[in-house]
């Protein structure tokens, strides 16, 4: 059994099928049902992101990140934002 899920939606729209072709078909149907429901209920279908989140990590990694940011004359926030930007474009 295969499972699919749309990310970035304001609610759940996951779906299941036994083959890739069937999963794609179920995905189209699931998304249509979700979007139709949102329209009927006056709900914004796409999740809005604030641009803020908390990260919990080992103190040693926190220290290393601060040192790396300082070595590049950047704030920790700027350094992390650039690292995430780079990581999300790498794939």
PDB file of C-alpha atoms in Angstrom, residues 48-81:
ATOM      1  CA  UNK A  48       0.210  30.452   5.647  1.00  0.00           C
ATOM      2  CA  UNK A  49       3.694  30.452   7.132  1.00  0.00           C
ATOM      3  CA  UNK A  50       4.826  33.149   9.560  1.00  0.00           C
ATOM      4  CA  UNK A  51       8.522  32.879   8.761  1.00  0.00           C
ATOM      5  CA  UNK A  52       9.309  32.029  12.390  1.00  0.00           C
ATOM      6  CA  UNK A  53      10.024  28.687  14.064  1.00  0.00           C
ATOM      7  CA  UNK A  54      11.963  27.328  17.035  1.00  0.00           C
ATOM      8  CA  UNK A  55      14.843  24.904  16.648  1.00  0.00           C
ATOM      9  CA  UNK A  56      16.059  22.653  19.434  1.00  0.00           C
ATOM     10  CA  UNK A  57      19.543  21.237  19.064  1.00  0.00           C
ATOM     11  CA  UNK A  58      22.503  20.108  21.106  1.00  0.00           C
ATOM     12  CA  UNK A  59      24.394  22.926  22.810  1.00  0.00           C
ATOM     13  CA  UNK A  60      27.574  21.929  20.948  1.00  0.00           C
ATOM     14  CA  UNK A  61      25.818  22.306  17.594  1.00  0.00           C
ATOM     15  CA  UNK A  62      24.374  25.652  18.683  1.00  0.00           C
ATOM     16  CA  UNK A  63      27.867  26.859  19.592  1.00  0.00           C
ATOM     17  CA  UNK A  64      29.304  25.605  16.295  1.00  0.00           C
ATOM     18  CA  UNK A  65      26.586  27.397  14.345  1.00  0.00           C
ATOM     19  CA  UNK A  66      27.251  30.673  16.196  1.00  0.00           C
ATOM     20  CA  UNK A  67      30.973  30.351  15.491  1.00  0.00           C
ATOM     21  CA  UNK A  68      30.355  29.567  11.811  1.00  0.00           C
ATOM     22  CA  UNK A  69      28.038  32.576  11.506  1.00  0.00           C
ATOM     23  CA  UNK A  70      30.561  34.872  13.189  1.00  0.00           C
ATOM     24  CA  UNK A  71      33.327  33.578  10.915  1.00  0.00           C
ATOM     25  CA  UNK A  72      31.210  34.720   7.950  1.00  0.00           C
ATOM     26  CA  UNK A  73      30.356  38.017   9.701  1.00  0.00           C
ATOM     27  CA  UNK A  74      26.649  37.084   9.786  1.00  0.00           C
ATOM     28  CA  UNK A  75      23.997  36.850  12.449  1.00  0.00           C
ATOM     29  CA  UNK A  76      22.976  33.365  13.501  1.00  0.00           C
ATOM     30  CA  UNK A  77      19.543  33.990  11.986  1.00  0.00           C
ATOM     31  CA  UNK A  78      21.020  35.050   8.643  1.00  0.00           C
ATOM     32  CA  UNK A  79      23.424  32.091   8.612  1.00  0.00           C
ATOM     33  CA  UNK A  80      20.660  29.569   9.395  1.00  0.00           C
ATOM     34  CA  UNK A  81      18.323  31.114   6.801  1.00  0.00           C
TER      35      UNK A  81
END
